[in-house]
mmCIF file of C-alpha atoms in Angstrom:
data_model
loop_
_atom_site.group_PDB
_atom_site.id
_atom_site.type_symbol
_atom_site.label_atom_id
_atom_site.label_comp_id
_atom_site.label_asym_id
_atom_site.label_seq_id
_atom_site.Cartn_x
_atom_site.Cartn_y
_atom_site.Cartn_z
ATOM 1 C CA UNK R 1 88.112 85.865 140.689
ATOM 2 C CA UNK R 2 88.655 89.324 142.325
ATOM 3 C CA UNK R 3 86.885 92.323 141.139
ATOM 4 C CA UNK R 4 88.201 95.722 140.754
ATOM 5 C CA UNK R 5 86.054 97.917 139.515
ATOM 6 C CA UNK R 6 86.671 100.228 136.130
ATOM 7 C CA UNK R 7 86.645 104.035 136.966
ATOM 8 C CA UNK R 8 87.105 106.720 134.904
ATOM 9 C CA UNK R 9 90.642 107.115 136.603
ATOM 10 C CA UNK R 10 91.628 103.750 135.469
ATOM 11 C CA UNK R 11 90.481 103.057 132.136
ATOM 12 C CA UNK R 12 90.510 103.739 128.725
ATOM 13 C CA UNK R 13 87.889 103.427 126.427
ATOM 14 C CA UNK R 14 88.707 102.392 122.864
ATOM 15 C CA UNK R 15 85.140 103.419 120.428
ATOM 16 C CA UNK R 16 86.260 101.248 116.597
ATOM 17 C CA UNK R 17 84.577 101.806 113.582
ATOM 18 C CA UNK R 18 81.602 103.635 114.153
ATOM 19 C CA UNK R 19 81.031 104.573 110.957
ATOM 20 C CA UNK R 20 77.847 105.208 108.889
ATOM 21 C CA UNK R 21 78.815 102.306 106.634
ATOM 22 C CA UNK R 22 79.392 99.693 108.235
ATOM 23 C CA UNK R 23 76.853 100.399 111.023
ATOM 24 C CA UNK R 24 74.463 100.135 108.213
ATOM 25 C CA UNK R 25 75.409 96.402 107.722
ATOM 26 C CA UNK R 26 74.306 95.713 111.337
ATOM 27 C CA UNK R 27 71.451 92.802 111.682
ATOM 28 C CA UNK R 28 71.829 91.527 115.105
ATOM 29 C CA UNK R 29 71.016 95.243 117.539
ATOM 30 C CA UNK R 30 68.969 98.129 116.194
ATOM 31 C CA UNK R 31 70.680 100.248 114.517
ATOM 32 C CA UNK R 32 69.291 103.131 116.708
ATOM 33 C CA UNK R 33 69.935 101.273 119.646
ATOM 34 C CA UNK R 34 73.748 100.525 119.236
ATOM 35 C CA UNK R 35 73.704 104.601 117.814
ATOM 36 C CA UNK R 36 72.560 105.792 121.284
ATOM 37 C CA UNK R 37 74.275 102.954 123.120
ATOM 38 C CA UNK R 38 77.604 104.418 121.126
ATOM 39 C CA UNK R 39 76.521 108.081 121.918
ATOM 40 C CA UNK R 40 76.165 107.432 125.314
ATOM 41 C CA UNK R 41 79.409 105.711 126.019
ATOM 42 C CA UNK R 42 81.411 109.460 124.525
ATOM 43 C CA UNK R 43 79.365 111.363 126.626
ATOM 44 C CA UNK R 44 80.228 109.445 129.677
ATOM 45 C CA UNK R 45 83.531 109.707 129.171
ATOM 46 C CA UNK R 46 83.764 113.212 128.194
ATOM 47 C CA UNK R 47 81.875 113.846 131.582
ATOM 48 C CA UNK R 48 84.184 111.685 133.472
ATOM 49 C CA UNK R 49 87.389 113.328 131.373
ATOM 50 C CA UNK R 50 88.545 109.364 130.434
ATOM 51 C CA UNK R 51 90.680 108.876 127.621
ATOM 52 C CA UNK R 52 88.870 107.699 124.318
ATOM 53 C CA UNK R 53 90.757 106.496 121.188
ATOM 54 C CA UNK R 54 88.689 106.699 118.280
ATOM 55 C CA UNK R 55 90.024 104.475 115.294
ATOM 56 C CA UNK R 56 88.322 103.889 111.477
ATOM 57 C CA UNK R 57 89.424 102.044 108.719
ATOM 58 C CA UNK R 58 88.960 103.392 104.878
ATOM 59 C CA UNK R 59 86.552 106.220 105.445
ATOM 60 C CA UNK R 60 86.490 106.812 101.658
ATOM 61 C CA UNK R 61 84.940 103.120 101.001
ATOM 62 C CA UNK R 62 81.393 101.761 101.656
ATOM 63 C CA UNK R 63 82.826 101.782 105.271
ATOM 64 C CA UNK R 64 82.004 105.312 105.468
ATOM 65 C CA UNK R 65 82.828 108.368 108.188
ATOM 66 C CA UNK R 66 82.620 108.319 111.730
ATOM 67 C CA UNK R 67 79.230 109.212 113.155
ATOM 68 C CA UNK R 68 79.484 113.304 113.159
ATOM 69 C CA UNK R 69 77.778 112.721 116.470
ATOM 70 C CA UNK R 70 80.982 111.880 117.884
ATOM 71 C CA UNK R 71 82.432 114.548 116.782
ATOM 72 C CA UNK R 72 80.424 116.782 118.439
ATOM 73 C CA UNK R 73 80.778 115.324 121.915
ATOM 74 C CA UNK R 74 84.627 114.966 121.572
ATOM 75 C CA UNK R 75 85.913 116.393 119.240
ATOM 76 C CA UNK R 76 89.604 116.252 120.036
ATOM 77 C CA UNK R 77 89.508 112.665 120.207
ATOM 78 C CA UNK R 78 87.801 112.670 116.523
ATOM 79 C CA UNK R 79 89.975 114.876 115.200
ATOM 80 C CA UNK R 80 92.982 112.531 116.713
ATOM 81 C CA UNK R 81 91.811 109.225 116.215
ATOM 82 C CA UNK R 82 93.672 106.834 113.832
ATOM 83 C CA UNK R 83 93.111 106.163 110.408
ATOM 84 C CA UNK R 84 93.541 102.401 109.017
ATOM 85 C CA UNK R 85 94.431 101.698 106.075
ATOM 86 C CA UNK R 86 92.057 98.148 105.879
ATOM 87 C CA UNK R 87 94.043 96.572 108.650
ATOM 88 C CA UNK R 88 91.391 94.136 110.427
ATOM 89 C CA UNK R 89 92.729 94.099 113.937
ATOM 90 C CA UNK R 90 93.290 97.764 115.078
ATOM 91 C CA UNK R 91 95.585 96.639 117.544
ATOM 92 C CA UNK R 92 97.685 95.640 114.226
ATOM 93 C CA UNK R 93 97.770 99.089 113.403
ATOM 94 C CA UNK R 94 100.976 100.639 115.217
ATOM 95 C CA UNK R 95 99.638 104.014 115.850
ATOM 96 C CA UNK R 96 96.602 102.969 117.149
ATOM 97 C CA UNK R 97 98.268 100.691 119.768
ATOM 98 C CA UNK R 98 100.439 103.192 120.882
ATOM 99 C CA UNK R 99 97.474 105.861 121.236
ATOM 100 C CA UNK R 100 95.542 102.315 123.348
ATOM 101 C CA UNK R 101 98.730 102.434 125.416
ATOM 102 C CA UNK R 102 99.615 105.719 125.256
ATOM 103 C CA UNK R 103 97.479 106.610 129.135
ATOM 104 C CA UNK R 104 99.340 103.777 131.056
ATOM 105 C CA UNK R 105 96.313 102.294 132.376
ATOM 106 C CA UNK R 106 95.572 98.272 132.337
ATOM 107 C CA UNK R 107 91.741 98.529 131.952
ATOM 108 C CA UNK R 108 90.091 98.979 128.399
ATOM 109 C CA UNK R 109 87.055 99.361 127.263
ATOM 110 C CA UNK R 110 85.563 98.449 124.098
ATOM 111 C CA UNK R 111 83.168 99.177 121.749
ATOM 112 C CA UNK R 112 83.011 98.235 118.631
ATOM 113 C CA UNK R 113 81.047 97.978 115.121
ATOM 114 C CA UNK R 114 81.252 94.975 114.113
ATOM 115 C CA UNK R 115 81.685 93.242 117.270
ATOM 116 C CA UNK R 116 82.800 90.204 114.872
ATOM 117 C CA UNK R 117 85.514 91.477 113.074
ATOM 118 C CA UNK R 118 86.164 94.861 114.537
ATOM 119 C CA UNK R 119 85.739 93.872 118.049
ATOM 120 C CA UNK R 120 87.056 90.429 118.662
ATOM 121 C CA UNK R 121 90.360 90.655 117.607
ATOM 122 C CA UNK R 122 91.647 93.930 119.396
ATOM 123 C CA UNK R 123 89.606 92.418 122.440
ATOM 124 C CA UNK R 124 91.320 89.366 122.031
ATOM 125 C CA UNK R 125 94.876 90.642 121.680
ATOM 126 C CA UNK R 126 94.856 93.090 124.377
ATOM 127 C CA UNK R 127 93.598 90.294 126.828
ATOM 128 C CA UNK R 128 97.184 87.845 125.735
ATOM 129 C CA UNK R 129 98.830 91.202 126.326
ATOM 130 C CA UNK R 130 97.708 91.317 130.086
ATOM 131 C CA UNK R 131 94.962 93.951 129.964
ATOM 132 C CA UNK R 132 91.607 93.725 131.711
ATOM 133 C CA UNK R 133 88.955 93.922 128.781
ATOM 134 C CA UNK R 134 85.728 95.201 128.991
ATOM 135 C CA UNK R 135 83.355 94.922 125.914
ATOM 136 C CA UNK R 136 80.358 96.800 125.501
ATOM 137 C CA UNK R 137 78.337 94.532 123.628
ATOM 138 C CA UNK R 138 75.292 96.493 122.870
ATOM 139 C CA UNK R 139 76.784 99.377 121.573
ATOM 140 C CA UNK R 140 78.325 97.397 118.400
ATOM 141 C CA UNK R 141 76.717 94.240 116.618
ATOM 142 C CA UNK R 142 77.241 92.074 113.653
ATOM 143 C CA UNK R 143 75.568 91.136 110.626
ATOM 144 C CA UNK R 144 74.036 88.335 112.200
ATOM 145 C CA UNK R 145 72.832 87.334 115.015
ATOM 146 C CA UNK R 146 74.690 84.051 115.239
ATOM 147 C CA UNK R 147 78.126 85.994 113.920
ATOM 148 C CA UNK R 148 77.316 88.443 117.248
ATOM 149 C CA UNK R 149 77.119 85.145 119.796
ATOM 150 C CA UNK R 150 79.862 83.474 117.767
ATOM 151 C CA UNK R 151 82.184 86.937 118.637
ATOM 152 C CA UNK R 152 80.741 87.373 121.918
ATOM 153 C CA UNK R 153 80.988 83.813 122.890
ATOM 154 C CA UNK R 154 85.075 83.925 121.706
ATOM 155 C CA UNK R 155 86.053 87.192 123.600
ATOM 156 C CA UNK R 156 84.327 86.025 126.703
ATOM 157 C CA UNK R 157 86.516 82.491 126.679
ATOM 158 C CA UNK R 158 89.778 84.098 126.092
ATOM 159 C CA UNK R 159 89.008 86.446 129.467
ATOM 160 C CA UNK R 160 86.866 89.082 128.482
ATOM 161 C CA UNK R 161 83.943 90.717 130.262
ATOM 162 C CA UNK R 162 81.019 91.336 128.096
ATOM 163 C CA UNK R 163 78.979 93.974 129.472
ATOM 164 C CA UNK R 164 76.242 96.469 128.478
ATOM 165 C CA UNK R 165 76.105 100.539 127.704
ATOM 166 C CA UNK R 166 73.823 101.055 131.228
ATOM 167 C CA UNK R 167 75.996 98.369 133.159
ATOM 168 C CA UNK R 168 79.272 99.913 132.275
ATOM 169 C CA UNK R 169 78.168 103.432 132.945
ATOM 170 C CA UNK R 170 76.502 103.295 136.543
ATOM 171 C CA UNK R 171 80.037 100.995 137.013
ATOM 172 C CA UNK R 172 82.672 104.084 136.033
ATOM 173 C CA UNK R 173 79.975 106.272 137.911
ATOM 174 C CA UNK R 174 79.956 104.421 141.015
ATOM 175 C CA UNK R 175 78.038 106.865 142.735
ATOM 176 C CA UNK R 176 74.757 108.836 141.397
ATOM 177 C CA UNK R 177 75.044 111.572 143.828
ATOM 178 C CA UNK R 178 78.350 113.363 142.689
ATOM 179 C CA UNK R 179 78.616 115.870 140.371
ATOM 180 C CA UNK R 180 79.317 113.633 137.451
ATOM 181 C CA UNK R 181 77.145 111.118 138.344
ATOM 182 C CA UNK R 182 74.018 113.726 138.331
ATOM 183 C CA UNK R 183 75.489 115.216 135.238
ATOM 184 C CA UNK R 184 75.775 112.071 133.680
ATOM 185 C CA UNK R 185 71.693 110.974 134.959
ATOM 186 C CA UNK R 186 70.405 114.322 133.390
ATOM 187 C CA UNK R 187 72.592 114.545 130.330
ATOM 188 C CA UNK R 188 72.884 110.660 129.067
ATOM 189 C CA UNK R 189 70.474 108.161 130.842
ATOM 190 C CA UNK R 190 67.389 110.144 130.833
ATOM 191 C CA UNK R 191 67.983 111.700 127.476
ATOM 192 C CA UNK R 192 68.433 107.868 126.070
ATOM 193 C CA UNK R 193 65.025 106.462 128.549
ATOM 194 C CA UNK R 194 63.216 109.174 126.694
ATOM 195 C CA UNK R 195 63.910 108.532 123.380
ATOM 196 C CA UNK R 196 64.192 104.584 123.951
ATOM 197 C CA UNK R 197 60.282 104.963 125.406
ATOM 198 C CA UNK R 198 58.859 107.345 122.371
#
């Protein structure tokens, strides 16, 4: 297999159903840990200037808002992203795969709470549809940990990469010593070593 490697000039990165809900109903990571894992991957991408699609489904249910965090960080994207009405797979949901397609770009990235509902089946579909997949598998979970590995084990047999928050990030970085990559050392790793060591 060849590798090309996912930069923030050729990728998207789709952030599902991080909402205060259904985070809560996370067994399988910390729930701080896939928080800051989450966190990290907006502020990444609002450093590199990569398109994010943020999607949740029935914010007014024991699903819950979107983590105001995310808000914060970018909050154009927040404001934008796409509202389902219960639909399971968001690619299912026709305005949020337009807004997945909308950039023209063949890499995605994915994050997702739960990885075994929410994640999977976007994952899944936008694989068949010819796109390179990334998942970020520590910065979603499930409610179990055999559910996670069930999920995880699925997406990465149908052609998906599993990967992890740090992985992902030093990967669209590439290099440390730009601009954005010291930005991004000062501003999202050492901020998350801190807090991951107190």
């Amino acid at each position: 297999m060849s590798f090309e490697r996912f930069t923030a000039d050729n990728a998207t990165m789709l952030l599902i159903d991080h909402q205060v809900g259904t985070m809560s109903w996370v067994q399988s990571i910390s729930q701080e840990e896939m928080k800051r894992n989450a966190l990290m991957l907006a502020k990444t991408a609002k450093i590199l200037n990569m398109p994010v699609v943020f999607t949740s489904s029935m914010e007014e249910h024991a699903q819950g808002p979107l983590m105001e965090e995310l808000a914060q960080e970018l909050p154009q994207a927040f404001a934008e992203r796409i509202k389902r009405l219960g639909i399971v797979n968001a690619m299912d949901d026709e305005n949020f795969a337009r807004a997945t397609k909308a950039p023209g770009r063949k890499k995605i990235i994915i994050a997702g709470v739960t990885n075994d509902v929410c994640t999977v089946y976007p994952a899944l579909t936008l694989v068949s549809e010819g796109y390179d997949v990334q998942v970020v598998a520590d910065a979603g979970g499930s409610p179990s940990k055999m559910g996670d590995e069930m999920a995880l084990r699925r997406m990465e047999k149908a052609g998906v990469v599993l990967t992890s928050t740090n992985q992902l990030i030093a990967e669209l970085v590439g290099s440390w010593a730009t601009p954005e990559g010291t930005q991004i050392v000062q501003e999202v790793i050492m901020p998350a070593l801190e807090s991951h060591s107190s």
